mmCIF file of C-alpha atoms in Angstrom:
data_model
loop_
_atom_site.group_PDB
_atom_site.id
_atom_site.type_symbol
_atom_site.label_atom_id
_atom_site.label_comp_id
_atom_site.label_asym_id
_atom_site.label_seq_id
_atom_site.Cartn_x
_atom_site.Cartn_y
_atom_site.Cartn_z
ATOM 1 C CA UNK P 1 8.193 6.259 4.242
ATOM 2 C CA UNK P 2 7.306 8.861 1.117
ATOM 3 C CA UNK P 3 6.765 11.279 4.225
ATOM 4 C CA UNK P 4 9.516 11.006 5.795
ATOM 5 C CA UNK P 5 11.731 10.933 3.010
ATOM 6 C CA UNK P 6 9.824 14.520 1.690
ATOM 7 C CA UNK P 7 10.909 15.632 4.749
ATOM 8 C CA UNK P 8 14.507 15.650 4.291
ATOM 9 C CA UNK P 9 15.243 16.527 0.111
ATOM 10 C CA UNK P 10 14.281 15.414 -3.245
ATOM 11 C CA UNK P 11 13.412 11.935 -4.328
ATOM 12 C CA UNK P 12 13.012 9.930 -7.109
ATOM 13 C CA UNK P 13 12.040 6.369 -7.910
ATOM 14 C CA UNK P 14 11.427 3.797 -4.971
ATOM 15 C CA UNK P 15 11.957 0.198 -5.603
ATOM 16 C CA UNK P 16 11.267 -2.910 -3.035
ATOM 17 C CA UNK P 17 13.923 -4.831 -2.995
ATOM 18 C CA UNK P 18 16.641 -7.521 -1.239
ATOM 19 C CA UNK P 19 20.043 -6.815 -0.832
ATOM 20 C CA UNK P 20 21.938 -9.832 -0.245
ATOM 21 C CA UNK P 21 25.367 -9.962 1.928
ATOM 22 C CA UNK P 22 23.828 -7.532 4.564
ATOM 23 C CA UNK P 23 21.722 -7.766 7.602
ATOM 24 C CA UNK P 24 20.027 -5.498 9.349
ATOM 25 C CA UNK P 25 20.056 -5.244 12.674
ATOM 26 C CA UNK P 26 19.382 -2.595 15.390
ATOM 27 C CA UNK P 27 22.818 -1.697 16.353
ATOM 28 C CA UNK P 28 22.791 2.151 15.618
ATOM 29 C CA UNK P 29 23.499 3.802 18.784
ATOM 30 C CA UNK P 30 21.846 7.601 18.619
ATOM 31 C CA UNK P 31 22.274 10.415 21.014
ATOM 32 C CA UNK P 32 19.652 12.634 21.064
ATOM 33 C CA UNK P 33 20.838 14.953 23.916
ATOM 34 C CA UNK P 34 24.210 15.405 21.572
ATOM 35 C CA UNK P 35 21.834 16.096 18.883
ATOM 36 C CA UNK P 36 19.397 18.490 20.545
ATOM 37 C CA UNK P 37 16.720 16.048 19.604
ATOM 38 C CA UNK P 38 15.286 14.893 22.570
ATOM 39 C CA UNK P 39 11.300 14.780 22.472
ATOM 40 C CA UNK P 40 10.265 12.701 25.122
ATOM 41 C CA UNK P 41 12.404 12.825 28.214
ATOM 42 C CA UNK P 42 12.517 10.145 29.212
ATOM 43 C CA UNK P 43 14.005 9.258 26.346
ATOM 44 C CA UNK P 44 17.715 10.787 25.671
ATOM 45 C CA UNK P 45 19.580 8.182 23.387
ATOM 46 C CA UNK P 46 17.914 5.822 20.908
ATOM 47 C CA UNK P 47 19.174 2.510 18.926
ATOM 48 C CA UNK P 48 18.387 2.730 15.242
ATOM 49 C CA UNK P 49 18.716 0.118 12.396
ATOM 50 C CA UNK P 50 21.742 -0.364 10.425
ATOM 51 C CA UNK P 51 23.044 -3.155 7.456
ATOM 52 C CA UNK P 52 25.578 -4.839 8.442
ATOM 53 C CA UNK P 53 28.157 -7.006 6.246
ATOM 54 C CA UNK P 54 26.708 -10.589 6.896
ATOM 55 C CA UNK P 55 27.691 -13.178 4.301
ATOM 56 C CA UNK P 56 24.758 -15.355 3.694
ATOM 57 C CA UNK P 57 22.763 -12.701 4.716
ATOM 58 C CA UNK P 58 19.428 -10.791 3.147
ATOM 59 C CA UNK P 59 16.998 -8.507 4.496
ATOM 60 C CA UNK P 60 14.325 -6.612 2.353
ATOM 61 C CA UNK P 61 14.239 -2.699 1.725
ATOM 62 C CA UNK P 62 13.970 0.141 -1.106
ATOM 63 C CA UNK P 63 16.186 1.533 -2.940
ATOM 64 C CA UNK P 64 15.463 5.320 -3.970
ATOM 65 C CA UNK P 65 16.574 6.788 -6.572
ATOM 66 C CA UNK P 66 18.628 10.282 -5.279
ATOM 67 C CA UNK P 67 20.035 13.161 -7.344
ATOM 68 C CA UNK P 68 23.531 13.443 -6.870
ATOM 69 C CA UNK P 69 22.815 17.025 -5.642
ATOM 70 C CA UNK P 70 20.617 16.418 -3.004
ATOM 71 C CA UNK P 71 22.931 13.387 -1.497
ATOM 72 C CA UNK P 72 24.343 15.961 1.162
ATOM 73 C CA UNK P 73 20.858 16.174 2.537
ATOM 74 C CA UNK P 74 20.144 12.290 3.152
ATOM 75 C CA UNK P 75 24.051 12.220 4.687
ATOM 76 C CA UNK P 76 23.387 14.903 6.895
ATOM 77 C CA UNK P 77 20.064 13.119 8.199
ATOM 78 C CA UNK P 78 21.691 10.035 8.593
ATOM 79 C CA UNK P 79 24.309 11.241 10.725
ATOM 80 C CA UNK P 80 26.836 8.738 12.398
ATOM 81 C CA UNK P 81 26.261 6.806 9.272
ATOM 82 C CA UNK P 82 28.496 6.029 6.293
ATOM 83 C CA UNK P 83 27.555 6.279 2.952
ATOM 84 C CA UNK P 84 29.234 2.991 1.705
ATOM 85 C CA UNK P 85 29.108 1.610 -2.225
ATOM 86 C CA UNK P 86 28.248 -1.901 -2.818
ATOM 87 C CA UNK P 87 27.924 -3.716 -6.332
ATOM 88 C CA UNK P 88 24.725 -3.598 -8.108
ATOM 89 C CA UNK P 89 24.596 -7.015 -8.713
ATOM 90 C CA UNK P 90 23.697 -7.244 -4.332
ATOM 91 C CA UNK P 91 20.561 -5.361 -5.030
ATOM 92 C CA UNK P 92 17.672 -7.749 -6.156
ATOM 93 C CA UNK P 93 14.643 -5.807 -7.417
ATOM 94 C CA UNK P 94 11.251 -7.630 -6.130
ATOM 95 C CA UNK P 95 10.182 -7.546 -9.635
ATOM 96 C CA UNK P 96 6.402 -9.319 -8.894
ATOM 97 C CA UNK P 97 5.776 -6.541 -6.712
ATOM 98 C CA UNK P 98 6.937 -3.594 -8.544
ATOM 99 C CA UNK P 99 4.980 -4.644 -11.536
ATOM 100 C CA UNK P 100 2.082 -4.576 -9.495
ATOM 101 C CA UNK P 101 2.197 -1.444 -8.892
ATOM 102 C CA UNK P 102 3.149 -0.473 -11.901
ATOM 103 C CA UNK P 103 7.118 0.191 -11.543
ATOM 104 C CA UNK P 104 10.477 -0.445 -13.331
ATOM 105 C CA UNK P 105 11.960 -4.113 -12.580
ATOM 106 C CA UNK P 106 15.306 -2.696 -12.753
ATOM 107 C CA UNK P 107 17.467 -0.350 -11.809
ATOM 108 C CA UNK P 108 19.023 2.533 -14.150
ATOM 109 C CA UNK P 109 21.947 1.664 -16.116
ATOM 110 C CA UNK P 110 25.142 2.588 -14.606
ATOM 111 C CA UNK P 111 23.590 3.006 -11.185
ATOM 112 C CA UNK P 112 25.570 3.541 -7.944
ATOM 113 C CA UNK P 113 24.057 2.216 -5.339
ATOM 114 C CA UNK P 114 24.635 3.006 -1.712
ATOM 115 C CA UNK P 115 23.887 1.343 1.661
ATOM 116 C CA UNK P 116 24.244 3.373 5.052
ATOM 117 C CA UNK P 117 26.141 1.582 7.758
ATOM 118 C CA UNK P 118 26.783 2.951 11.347
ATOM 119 C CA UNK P 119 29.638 1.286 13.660
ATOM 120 C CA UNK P 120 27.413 -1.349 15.349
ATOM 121 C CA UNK P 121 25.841 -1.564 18.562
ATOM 122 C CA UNK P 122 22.468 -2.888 20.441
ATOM 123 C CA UNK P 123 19.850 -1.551 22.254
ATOM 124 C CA UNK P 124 19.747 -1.473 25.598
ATOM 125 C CA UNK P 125 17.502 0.221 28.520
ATOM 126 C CA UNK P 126 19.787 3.629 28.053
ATOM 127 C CA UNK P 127 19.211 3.586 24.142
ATOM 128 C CA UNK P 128 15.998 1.560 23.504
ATOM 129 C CA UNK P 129 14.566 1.016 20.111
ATOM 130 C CA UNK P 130 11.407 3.405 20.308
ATOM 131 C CA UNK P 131 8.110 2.459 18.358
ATOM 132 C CA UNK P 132 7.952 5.854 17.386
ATOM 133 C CA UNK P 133 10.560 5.113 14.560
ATOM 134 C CA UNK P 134 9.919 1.604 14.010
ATOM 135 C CA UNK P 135 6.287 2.390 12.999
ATOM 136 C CA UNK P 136 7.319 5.177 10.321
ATOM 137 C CA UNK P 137 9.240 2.703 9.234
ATOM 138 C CA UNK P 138 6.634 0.258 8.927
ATOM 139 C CA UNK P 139 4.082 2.560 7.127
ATOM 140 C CA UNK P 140 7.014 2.924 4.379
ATOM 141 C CA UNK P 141 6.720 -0.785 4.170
ATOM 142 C CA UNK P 142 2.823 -0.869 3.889
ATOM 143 C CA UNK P 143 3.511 1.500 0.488
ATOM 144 C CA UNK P 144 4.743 -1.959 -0.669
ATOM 145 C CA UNK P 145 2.082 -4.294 0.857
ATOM 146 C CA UNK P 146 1.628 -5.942 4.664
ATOM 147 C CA UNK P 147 3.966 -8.659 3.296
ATOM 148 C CA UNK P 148 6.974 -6.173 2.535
ATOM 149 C CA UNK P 149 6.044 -4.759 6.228
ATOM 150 C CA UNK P 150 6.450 -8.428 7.681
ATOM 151 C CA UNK P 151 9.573 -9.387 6.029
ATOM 152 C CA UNK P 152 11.018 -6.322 7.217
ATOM 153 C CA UNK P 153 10.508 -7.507 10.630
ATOM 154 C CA UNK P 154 11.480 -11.065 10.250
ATOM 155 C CA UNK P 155 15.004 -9.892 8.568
ATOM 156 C CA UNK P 156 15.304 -7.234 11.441
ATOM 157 C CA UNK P 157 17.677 -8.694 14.258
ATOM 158 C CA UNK P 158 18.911 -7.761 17.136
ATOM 159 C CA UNK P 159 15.910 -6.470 19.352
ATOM 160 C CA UNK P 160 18.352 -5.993 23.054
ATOM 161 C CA UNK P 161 17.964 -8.953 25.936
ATOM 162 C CA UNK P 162 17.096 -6.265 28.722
ATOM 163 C CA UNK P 163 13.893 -5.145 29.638
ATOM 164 C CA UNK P 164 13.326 -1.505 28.784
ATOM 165 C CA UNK P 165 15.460 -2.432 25.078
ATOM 166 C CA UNK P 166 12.350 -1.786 23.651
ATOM 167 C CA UNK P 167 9.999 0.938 24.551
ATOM 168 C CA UNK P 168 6.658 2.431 23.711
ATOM 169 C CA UNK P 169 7.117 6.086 23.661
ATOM 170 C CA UNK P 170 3.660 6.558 21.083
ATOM 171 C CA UNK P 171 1.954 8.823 23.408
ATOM 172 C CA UNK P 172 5.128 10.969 23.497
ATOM 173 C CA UNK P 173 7.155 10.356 20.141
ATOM 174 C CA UNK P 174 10.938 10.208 20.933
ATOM 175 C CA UNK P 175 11.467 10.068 17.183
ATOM 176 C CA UNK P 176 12.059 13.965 15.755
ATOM 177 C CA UNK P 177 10.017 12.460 12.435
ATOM 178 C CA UNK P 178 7.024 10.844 13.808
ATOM 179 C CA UNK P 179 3.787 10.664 12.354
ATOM 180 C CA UNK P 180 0.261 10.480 12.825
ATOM 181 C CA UNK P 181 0.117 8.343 10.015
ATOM 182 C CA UNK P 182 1.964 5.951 11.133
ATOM 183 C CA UNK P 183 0.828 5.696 14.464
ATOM 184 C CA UNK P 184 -2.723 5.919 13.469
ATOM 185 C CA UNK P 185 -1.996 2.311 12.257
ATOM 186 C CA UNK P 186 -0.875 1.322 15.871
ATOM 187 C CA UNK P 187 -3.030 -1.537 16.402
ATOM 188 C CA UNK P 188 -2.346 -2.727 13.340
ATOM 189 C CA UNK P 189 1.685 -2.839 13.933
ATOM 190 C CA UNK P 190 1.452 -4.588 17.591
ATOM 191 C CA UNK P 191 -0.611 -7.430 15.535
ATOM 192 C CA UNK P 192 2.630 -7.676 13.329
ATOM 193 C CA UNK P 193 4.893 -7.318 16.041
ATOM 194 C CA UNK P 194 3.315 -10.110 17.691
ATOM 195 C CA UNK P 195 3.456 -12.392 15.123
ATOM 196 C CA UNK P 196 6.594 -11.571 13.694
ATOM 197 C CA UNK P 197 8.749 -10.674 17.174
ATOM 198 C CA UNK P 198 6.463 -11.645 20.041
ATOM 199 C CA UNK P 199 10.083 -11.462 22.706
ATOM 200 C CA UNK P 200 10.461 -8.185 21.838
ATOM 201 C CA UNK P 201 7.037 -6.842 22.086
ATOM 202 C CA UNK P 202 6.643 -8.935 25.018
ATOM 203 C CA UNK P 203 9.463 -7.221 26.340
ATOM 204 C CA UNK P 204 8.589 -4.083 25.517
ATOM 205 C CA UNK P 205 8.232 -1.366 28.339
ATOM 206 C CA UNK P 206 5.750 2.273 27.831
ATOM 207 C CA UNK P 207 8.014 5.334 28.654
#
C-alpha cells in the first residue's frame, strides 16, 4: 500500500500490472525472533509472499517506480529477498485501469525492472501467513479497485494444508507494518477471502 511503502523510502509512480512467467505464492519463510520483530507472541516466524519462476504463469501487482538512491532502503526491508532483473517485455501494464485513474500506460524508456524473490517455502502452523500482512496488502490493491484486490487473491497460491497455516492475529498485529486502515476494512476482506479462498479462510485459526 502508499502507506506502507511511505514507510520505508521514497517513491515514485505506481502502475497495476501482470507480470507473466512468475507466480506468486506464499513461500517466504520469515523469522521474526531473528529479526527482533515479534509483536504478537504467539506469533514468532511468519510466511510471506514471494514470485516465483513459473512458466505459463501470471499473477497481478504494481510496479513502482524507485530512485536508484533509495533502492538500499526497499532491499533492506525486504530482507531474505533478492533483488532479481527480469525483461521489460514480462511486465504488462493494465492499461484500462491506469487510464482510469488517470496514469501512464507504460513504463519509462529504458526501465529496469526488478522482481523480489526469496528461496521458497510454505506456511505452516510454526510460520503461518498472518492477516495482519495480507490485509495491508489488500488495501494496496483497493488503490487499484476491488477487482485488482480479487485477482490478487486468485493468482496467490500456496495457502499451507495444516490447520493453524493461516492465522488471525488482527486483534494483536504480528505484522511490524500494520494498519488501522487496513484492518478497518476487515469485514470487507473475509467477504473476499471467502469468495476467492474459502479453504484457507476456512482453515484459518485466531492467535
Amino acid at each position: 500500500s502508499a502507506e506502507s511503502r511511505a514507510r520505508t523510502g521514497l517513491s515514485g509512480t505506481c502502475l497495476p500490472c501482470s507480470v507473466l512467467g512468475f507466480e506468486r505464492t506464499w513461500s517466504a519463510t520469515v523469522d521474526l525472533a531473528k529479526l527482533n520483530c515479534v509483536t504478537n507472541p504467539a506469533v514468532k516466524a511468519v510466511t510471506a509472499v514471494s514470485a516465483q519462476a513459473k512458466p505459463d504463469a501470471r499473477c497481478n501487482g504494481v510496479i513502482v517506480e524507485v530512485p536508484e538512491a533509495e533502492l538500499p532502503a526497499f532491499d533492506t526491508r525486504e530482507v531474505g529477498y533478492a533483488r532479481t532483473p527480469i525483461a521489460p517485455e514480462l511486465v504488462k501494464i493494465d492499461a484500462p485501469r491506469c487510464l482510469a485513474l488517470g496514469l501512464p500506460i507504460s513504463l519509462p524508456e529504458n526501465a529496469q525492472v526488478f522482481i523480489y524473490i526469496h528461496p521458497e517455502g510454505a506456511p505452516t502452523a510454526a510460520a503461518p501467513v498472518i492477516q495482519s500482512y495480507l490485509d495491508v496488502m489488500l488495501l494496496g490493491c483497493s488503490e487499484y479497485g476491488e477487482a485488482f484486490a480479487t485477482d490478487f487473491l486468485r493468482t496467490t497460491k500456496g495457502w499451507g494444508k495444516e490447520r493453524g497455516a493461516f492465522v488471525d492475529d488482527r486483534a494483536l498485529p504480528a505484522y511490524v507494518r500494520a494498519s488501522e486502515a487496513a484492518a478497518a476494512r476487515a469485514a470487507r476482506w473475509d467477504e473476499l477471502l471467502k469468495a476467492e479462498c474459502p479453504e484457507a479462510l476456512g482453515a484459518r485459526v485466531k492467535v
